[in-house]
Tab-separated table of C-alpha atoms in Angstrom:
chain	number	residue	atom	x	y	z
A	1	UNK	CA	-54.563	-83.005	-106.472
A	2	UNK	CA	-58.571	-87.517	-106.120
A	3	UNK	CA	-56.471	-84.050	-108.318
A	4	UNK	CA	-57.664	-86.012	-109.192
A	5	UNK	CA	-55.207	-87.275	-110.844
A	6	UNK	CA	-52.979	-86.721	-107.887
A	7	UNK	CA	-55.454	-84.303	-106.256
A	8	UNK	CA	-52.618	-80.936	-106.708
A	9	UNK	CA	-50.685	-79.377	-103.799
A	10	UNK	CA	-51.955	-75.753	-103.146
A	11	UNK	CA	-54.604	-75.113	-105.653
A	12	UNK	CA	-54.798	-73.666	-109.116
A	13	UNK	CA	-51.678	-70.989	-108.541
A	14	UNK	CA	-49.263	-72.072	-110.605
A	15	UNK	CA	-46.285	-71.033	-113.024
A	16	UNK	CA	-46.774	-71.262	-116.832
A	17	UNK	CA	-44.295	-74.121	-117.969
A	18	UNK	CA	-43.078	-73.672	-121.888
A	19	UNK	CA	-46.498	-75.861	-123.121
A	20	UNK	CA	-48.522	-72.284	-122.108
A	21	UNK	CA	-49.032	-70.097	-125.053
A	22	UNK	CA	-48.922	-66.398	-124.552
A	23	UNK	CA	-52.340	-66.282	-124.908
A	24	UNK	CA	-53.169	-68.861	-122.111
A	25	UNK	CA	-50.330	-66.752	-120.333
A	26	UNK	CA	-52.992	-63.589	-119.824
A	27	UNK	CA	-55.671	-65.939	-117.914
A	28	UNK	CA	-53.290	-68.169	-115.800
A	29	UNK	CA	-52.685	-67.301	-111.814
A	30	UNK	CA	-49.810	-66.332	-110.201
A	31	UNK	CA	-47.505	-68.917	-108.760
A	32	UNK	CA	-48.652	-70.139	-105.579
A	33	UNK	CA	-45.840	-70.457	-103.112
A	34	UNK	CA	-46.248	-74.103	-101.874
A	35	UNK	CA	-46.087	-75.252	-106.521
A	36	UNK	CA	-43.308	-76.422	-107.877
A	37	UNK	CA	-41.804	-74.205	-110.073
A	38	UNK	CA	-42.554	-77.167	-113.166
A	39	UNK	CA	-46.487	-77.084	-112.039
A	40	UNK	CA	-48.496	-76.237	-115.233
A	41	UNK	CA	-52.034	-75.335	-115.505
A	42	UNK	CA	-54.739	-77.440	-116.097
A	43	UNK	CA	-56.906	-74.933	-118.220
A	44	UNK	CA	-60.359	-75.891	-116.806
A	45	UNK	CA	-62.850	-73.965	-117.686
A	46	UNK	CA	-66.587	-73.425	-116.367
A	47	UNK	CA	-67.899	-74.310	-119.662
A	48	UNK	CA	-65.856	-77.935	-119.593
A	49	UNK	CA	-67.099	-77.664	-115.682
A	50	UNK	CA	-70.458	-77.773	-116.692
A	51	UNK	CA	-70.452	-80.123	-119.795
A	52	UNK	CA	-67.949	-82.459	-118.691
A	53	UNK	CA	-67.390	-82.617	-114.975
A	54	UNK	CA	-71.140	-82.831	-114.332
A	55	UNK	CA	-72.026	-85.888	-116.594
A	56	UNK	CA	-68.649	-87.867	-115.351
A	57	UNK	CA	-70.091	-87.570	-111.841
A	58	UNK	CA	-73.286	-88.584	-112.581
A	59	UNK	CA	-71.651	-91.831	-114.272
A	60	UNK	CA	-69.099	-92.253	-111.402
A	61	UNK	CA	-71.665	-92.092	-108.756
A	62	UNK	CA	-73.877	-94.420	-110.496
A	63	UNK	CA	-70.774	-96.869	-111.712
A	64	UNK	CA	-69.727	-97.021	-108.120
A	65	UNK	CA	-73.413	-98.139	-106.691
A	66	UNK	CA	-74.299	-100.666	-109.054
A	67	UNK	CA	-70.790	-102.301	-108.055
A	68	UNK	CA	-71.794	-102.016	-104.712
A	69	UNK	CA	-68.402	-100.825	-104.026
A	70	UNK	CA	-69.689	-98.524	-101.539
A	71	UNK	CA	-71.059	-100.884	-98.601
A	72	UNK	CA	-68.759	-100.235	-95.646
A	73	UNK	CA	-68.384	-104.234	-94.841
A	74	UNK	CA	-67.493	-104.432	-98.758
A	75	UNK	CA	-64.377	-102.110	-98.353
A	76	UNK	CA	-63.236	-103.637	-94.755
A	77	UNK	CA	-63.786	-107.135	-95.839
A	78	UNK	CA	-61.692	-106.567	-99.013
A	79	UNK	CA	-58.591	-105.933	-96.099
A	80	UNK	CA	-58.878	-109.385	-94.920
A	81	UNK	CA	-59.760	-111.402	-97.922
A	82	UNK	CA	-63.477	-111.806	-97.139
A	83	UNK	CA	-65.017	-110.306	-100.329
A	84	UNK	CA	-62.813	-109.194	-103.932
A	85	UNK	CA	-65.780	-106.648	-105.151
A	86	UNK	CA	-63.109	-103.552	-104.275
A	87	UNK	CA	-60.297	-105.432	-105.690
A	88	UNK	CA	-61.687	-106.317	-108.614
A	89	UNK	CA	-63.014	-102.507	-109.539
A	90	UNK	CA	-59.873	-100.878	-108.326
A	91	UNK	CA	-57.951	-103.284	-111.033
A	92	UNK	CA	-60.789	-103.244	-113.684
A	93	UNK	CA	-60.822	-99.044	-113.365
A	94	UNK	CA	-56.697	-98.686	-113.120
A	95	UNK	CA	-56.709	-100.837	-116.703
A	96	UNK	CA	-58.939	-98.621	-118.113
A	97	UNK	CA	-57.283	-95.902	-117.587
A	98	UNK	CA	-54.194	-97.163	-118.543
A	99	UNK	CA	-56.078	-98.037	-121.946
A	100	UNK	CA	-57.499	-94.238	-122.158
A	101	UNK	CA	-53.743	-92.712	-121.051
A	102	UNK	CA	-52.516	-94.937	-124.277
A	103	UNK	CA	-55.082	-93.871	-126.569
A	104	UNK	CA	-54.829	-90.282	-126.182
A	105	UNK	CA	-50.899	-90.463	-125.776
A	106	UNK	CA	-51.298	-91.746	-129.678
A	107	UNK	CA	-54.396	-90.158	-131.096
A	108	UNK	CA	-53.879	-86.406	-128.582
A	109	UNK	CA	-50.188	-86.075	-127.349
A	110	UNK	CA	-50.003	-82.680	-126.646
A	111	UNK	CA	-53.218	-82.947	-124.328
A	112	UNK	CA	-52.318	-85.790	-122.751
A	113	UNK	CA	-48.612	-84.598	-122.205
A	114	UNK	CA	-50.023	-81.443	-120.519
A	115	UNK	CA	-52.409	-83.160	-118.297
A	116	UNK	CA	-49.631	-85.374	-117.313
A	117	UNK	CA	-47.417	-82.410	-116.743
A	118	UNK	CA	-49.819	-81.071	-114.216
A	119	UNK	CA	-50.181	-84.730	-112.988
A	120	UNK	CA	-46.580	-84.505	-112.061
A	121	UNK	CA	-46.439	-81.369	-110.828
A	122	UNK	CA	-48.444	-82.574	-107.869
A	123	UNK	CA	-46.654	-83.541	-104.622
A	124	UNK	CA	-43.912	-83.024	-106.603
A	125	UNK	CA	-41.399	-81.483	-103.783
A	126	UNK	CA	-42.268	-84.250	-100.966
A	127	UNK	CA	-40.351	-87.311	-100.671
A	128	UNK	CA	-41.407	-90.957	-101.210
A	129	UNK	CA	-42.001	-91.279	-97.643
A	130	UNK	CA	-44.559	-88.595	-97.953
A	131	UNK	CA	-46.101	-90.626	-100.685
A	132	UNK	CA	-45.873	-94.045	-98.296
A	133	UNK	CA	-46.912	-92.760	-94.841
A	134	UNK	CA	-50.162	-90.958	-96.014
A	135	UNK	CA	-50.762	-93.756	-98.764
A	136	UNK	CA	-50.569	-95.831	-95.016
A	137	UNK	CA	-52.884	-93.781	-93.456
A	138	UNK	CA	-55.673	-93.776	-96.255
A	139	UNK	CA	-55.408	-97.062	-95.884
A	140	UNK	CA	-55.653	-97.487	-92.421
A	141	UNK	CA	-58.624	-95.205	-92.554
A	142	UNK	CA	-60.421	-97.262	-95.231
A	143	UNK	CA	-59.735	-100.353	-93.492
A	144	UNK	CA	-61.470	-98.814	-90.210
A	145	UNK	CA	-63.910	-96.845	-91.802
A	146	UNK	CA	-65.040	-98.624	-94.876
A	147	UNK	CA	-64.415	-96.035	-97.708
A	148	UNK	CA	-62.611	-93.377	-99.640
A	149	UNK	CA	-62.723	-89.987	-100.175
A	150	UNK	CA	-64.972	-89.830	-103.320
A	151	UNK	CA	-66.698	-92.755	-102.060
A	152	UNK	CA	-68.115	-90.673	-99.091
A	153	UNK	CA	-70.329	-88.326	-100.928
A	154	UNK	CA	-71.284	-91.443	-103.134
A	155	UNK	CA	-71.958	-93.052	-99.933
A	156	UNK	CA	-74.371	-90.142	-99.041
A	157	UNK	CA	-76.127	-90.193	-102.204
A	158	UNK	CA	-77.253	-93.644	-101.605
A	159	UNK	CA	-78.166	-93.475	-97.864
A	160	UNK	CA	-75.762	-95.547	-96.111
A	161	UNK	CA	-75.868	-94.763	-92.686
A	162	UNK	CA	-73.646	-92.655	-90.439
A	163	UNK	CA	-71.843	-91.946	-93.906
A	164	UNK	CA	-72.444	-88.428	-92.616
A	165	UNK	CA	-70.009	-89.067	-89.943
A	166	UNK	CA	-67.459	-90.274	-92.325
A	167	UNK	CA	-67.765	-87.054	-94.310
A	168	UNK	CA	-67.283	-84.828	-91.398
A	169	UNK	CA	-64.566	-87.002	-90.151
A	170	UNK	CA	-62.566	-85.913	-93.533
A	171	UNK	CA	-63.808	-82.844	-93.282
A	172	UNK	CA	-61.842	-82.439	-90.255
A	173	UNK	CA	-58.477	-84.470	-91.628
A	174	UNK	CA	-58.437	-82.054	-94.433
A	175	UNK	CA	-58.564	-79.153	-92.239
A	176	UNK	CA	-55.866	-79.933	-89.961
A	177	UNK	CA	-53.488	-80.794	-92.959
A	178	UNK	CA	-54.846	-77.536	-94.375
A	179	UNK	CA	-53.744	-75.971	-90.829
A	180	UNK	CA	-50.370	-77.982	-90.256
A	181	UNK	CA	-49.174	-78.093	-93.962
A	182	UNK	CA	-46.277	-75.724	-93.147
A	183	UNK	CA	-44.936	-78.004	-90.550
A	184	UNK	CA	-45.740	-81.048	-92.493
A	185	UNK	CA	-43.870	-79.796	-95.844
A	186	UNK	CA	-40.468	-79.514	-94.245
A	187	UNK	CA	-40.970	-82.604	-92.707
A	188	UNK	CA	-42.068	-84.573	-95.771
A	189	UNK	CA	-39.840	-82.609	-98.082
A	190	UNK	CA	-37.507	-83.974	-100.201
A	191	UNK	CA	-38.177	-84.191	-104.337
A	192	UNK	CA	-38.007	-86.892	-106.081
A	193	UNK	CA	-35.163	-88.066	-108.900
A	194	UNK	CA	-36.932	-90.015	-110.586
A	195	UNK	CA	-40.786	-89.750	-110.719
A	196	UNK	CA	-41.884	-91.723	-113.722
A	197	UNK	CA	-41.433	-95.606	-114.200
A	198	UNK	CA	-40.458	-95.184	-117.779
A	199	UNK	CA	-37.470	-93.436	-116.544
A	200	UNK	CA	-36.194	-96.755	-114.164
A	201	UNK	CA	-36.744	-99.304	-116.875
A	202	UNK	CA	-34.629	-96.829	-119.538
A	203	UNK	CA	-34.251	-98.417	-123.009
A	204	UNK	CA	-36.493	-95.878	-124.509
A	205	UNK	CA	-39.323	-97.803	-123.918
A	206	UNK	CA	-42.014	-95.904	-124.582
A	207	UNK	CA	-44.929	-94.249	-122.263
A	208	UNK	CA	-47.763	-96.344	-124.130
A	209	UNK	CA	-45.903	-99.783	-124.227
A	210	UNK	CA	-45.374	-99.873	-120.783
A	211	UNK	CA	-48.712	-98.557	-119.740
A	212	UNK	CA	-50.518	-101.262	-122.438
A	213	UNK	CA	-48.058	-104.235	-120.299
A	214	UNK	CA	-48.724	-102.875	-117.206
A	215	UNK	CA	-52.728	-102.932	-118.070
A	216	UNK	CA	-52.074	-106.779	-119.269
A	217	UNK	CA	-50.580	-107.648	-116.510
A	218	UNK	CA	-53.584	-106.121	-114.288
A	219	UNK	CA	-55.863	-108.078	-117.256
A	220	UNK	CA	-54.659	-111.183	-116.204
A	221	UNK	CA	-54.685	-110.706	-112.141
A	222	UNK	CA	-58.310	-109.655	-112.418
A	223	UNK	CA	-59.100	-112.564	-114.552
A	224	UNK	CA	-57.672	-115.024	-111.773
A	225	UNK	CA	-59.191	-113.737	-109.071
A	226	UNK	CA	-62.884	-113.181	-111.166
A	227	UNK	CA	-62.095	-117.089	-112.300
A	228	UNK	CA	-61.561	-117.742	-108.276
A	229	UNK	CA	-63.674	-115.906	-106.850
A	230	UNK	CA	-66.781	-115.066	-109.422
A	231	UNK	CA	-68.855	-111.574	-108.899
A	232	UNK	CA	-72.324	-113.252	-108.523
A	233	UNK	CA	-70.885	-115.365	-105.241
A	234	UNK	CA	-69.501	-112.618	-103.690
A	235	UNK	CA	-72.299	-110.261	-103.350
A	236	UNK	CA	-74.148	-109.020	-100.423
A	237	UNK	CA	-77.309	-111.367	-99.496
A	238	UNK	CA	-79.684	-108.668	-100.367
A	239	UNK	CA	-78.457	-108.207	-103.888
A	240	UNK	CA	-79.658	-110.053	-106.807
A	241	UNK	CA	-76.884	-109.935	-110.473
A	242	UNK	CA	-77.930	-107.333	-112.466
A	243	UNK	CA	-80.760	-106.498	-111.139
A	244	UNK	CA	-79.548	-104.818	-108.370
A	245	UNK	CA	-75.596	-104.921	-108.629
A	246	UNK	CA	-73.423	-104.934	-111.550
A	247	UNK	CA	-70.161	-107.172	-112.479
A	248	UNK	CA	-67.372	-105.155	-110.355
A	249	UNK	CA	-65.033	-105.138	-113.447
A	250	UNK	CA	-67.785	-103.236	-115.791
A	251	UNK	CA	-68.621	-100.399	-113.218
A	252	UNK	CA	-64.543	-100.524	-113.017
A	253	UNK	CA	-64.204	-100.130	-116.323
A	254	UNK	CA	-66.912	-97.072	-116.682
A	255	UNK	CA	-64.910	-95.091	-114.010
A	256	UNK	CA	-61.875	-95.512	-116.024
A	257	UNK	CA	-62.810	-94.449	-118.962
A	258	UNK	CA	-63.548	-90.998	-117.580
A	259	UNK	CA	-60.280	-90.101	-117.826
A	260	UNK	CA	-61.306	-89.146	-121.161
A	261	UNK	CA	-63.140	-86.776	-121.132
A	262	UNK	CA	-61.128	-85.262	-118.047
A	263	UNK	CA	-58.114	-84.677	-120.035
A	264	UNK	CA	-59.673	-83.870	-123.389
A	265	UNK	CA	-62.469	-81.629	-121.612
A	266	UNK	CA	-60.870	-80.419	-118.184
A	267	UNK	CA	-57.385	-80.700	-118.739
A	268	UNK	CA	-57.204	-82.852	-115.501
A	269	UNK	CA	-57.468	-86.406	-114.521
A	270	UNK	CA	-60.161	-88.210	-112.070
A	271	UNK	CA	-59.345	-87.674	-108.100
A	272	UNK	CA	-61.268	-86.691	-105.369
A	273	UNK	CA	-59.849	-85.257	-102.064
A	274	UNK	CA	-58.830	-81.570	-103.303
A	275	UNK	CA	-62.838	-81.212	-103.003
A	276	UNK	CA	-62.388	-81.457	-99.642
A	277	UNK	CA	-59.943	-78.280	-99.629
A	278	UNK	CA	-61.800	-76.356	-101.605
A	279	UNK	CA	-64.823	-76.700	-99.510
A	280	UNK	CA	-62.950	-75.440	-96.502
A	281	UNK	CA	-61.212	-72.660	-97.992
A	282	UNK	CA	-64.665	-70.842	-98.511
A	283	UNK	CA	-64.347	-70.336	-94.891
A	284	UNK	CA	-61.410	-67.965	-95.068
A	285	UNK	CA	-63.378	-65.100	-95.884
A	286	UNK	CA	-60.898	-62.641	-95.562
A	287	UNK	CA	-57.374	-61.820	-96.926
A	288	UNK	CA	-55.904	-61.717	-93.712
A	289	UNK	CA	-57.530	-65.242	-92.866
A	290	UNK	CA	-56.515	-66.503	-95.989
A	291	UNK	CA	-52.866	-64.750	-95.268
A	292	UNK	CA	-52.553	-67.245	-92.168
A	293	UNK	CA	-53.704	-70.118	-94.063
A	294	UNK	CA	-52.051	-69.742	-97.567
A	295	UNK	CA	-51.677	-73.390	-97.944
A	296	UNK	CA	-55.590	-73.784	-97.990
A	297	UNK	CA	-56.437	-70.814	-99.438
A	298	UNK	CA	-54.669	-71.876	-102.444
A	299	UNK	CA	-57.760	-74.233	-103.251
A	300	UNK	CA	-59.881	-71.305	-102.767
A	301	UNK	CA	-60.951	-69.828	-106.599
A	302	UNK	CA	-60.997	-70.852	-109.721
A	303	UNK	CA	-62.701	-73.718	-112.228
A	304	UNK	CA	-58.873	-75.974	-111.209
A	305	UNK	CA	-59.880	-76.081	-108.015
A	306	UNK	CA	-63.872	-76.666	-108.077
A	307	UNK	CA	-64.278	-79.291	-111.112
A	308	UNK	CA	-64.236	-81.633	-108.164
A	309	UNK	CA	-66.455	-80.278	-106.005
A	310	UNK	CA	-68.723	-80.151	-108.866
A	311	UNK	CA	-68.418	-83.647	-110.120
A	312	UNK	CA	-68.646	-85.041	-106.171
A	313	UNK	CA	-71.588	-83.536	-106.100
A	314	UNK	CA	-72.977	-85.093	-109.235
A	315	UNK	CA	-71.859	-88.630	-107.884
A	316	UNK	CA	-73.900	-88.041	-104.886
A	317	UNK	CA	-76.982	-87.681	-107.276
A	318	UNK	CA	-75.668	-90.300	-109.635
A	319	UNK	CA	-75.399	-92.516	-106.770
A	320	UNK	CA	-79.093	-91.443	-105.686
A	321	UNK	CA	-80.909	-92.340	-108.822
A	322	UNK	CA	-79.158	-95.337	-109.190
A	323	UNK	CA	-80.048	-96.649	-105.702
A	324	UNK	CA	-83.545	-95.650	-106.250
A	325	UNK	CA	-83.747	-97.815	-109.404
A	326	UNK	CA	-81.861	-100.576	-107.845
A	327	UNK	CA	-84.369	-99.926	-104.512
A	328	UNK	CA	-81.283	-99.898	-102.771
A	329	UNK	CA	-81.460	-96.942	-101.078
A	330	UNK	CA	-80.153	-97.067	-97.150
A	331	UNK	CA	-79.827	-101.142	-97.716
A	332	UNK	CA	-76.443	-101.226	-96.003
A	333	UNK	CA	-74.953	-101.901	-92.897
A	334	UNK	CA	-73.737	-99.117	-91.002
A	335	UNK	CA	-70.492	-98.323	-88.832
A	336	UNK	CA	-70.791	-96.831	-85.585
A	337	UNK	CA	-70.227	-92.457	-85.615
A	338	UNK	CA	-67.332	-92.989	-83.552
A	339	UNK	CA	-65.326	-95.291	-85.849
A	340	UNK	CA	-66.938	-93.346	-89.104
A	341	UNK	CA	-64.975	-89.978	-87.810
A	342	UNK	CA	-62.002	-92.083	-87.079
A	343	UNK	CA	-61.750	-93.528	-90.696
A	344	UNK	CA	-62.531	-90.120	-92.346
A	345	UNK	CA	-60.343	-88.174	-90.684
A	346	UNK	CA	-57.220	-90.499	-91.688
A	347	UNK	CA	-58.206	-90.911	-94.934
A	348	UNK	CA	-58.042	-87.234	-95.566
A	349	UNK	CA	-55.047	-86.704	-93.604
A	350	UNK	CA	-53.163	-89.247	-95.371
A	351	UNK	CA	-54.657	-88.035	-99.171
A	352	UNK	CA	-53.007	-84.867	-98.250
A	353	UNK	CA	-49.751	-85.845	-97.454
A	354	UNK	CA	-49.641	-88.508	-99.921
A	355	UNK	CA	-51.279	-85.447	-102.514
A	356	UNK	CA	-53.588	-87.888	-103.963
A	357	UNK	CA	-56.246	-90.536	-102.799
A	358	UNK	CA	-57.390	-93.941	-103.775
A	359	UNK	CA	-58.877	-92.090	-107.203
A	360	UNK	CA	-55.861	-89.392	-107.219
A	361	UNK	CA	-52.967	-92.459	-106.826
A	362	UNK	CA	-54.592	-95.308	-107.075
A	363	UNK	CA	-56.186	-94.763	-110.777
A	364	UNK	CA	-54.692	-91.851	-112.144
A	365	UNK	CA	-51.468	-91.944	-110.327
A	366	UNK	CA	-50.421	-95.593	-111.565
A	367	UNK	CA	-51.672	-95.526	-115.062
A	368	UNK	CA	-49.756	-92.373	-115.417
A	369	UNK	CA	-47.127	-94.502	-114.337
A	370	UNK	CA	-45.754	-92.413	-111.542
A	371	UNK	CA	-43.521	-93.889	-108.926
A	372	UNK	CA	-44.797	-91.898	-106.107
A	373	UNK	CA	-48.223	-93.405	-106.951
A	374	UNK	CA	-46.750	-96.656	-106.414
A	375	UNK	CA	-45.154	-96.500	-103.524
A	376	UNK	CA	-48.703	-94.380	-101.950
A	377	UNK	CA	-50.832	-97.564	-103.464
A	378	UNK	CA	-48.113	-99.830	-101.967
A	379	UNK	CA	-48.863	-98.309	-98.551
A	380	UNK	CA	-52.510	-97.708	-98.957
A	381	UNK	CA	-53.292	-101.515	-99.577
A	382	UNK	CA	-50.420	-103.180	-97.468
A	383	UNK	CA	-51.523	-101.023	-93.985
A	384	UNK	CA	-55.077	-101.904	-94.704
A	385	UNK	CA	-54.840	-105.553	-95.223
A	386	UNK	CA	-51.925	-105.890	-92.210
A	387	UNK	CA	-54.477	-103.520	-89.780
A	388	UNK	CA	-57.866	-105.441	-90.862
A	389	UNK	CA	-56.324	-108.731	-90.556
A	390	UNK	CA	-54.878	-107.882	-87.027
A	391	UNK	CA	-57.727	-105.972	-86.032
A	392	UNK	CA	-59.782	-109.249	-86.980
A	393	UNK	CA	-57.619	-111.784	-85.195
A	394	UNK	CA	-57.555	-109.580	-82.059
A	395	UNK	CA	-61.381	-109.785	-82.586
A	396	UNK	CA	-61.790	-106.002	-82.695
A	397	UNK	CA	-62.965	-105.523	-86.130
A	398	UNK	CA	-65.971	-104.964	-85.527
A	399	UNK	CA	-67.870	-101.490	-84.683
A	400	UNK	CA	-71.543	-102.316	-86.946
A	401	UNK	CA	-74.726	-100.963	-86.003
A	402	UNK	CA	-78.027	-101.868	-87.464
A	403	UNK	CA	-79.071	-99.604	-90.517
């Protein structure tokens, strides 16, 4: 499963793992046949839906405008070296949530260990190649069509043109995954020994220590690169420090720290492209539909499943109010429909193969310290820089319209 966290395989169906109580027993679906028999439930509820998931979209959405993240030219240029804002947010947000996975492993273990029980759980019967060849097509599809999956409906929110393209492009991705999953899962399948990094470095090193070294060594890559390159000369000509962008690392840094309240509220941690299945699955409106599609009809019901949906669609207004403050609204270059289609359908693709995007992996995935989300990161960014930096020197990165 952006879950979010690793944006889950199949939905909300899952088997009760010995963390559920009896009690949580009586509300928990039956086992979806595509889960891995270890898969635990998240325990969302509509109540933490509505309290939680709602105000961490509205901060996301507004986080990732004010970084200015979301231009298209700002995500392609980052994949050949021509502007650091993406780089620097991706870092600033993974430490962050590295810092909030630490915190609660200390101050709320048996939340955290659940959420990252359900974490694992995702993906968790596809091999590493699975994780590597859709972490290589996210990329490829941010590098051609200058986003992400949760970045799309931000996108939206703030008017940046033909983003609607991009969204429909994933749209479609997500729906032939959704379609060709049975095919795909014997392909891809092969589980992983050893899943969490704590487990290769041995010693008994801890969960925390490594996550607070890991976050210091981010610290101090960020640091080099804001000493290099600093946020106020790499900005779009339009925008103006603070008053119409923020410091990359600081809107980084807010998203993080929403992993918070999505494992102390939701049960869950941030990712974004299970959304995209659950808005398709409302078109299986009957059983015998949903019989020939089981794979997407697994993201179908229940608060698991929709949290995301929900908090997307808070970013998009986050994103909206912000630009309107910034008057930013629509001030972005756009990509032509064509190449916006392209880009969102392999991002989606490759989320769902990989079972997690740039949110999913990329944030939760790696401060969870999961191997899989290493090797899918390791993909995501090495594709995109090789294919922008190609695609440049061949002089065929290109594809902008006026706004």
């Amino acid at each position: 499963t952006e879950p979010l966290c690793c944006d889950r395989e199949g939905g909300s169906k899952i088997e009760l793992s010995p963390l559920t109580s009896p009690e949580e027993e009586e509300h928990t679906a039956p086992q979806h046949p595509h889960h891995h028999p270890k898969m635990v439930s998240a325990g969302t509820t509509w109540l933490g839906i509505t309290t939680t998931a709602v105000p961490m979209g509205l901060a996301f959405g507004m986080a990732m405008h004010n970084g200015l993240v979301i231009l298209p030219e700002t995500i392609r240029l980052q994949f050949t070296f021509g502007r650091f804002i993406m780089l620097k947010m991706f870092l600033a947000a993974s430490i962050s949530s590295c810092v909030s996975f630490a915190i609660l492993s200390a101050v709320a273990p048996k939340t955290f260990t659940r959420a990252r029980e359900v974490f694992y759980g995702c993906g968790s019967e596809k091999s590493l190649s699975a994780a590597f060849f859709g972490g290589a097509l996210l990329g490829s599809g941010m590098a051609i069509g200058g986003a992400c999956p949760g970045m799309v409906i931000v996108q939206l929110g703030c008017g940046v043109p033909n983003a609607i393209y991009t969204f429909g492009g994933g749209l479609l991705g997500a729906a032939t995954y959704g379609v060709c999953e049975p095919t795909i899962r014997k392909m891809l399948h092969g589980p992983q020994k050893v899943r969490k990094l704590e487990e290769m470095v041995g010693g008994g090193t801890s969960y925390t220590t490594l996550a607070l070294g890991f976050a210091a060594v981010m610290t101090a890559i960020v640091g080099l690169i804001e000493y290099l390159v600093p946020w106020t000369s790499d900005l779009p000509i339009y925008a103006t420090p603070w008053a119409s962008a923020w410091p990359p690392i600081l809107s980084g840094a807010i998203i993080g720290s929403l992993q918070v309240p999505a494992v102390l509220a939701l049960g869950d941690t941030l990712g974004s492209s299970s959304a995209y299945m659950t808005v398709l699955a409302q078109a299986l409106f009957s059983p015998s539909i949903e019989g020939a599609c089981s794979h997407l009809a697994g993201f179908k019901r229940g608060a698991e499943n929709w949290w995301q949906v929900v908090y997307l669609a808070a970013a998009y207004w986050g994103s909206y109010f912000a630009s309107q403050n910034f008057g930013t609204y629509g001030a972005a270059q756009a990509l032509e429909p064509p190449i916006c289609v392209l880009g969102g359908f392999l991002m989606l693709f490759g989320s769902r193969i990989a079972s997690g995007c740039t949110s999913g992996h990329g944030l939760s995935g790696m401060a969870m310290l999961s191997v899989p989300s290493v090797v899918a990161v390791v993909g995501m960014f090495g594709t995109g820089i090789a294919l922008g930096v190609t695609l440049s020197a061949l002089g065929m990165f290109s594809g902008y319209v006026s706004p």
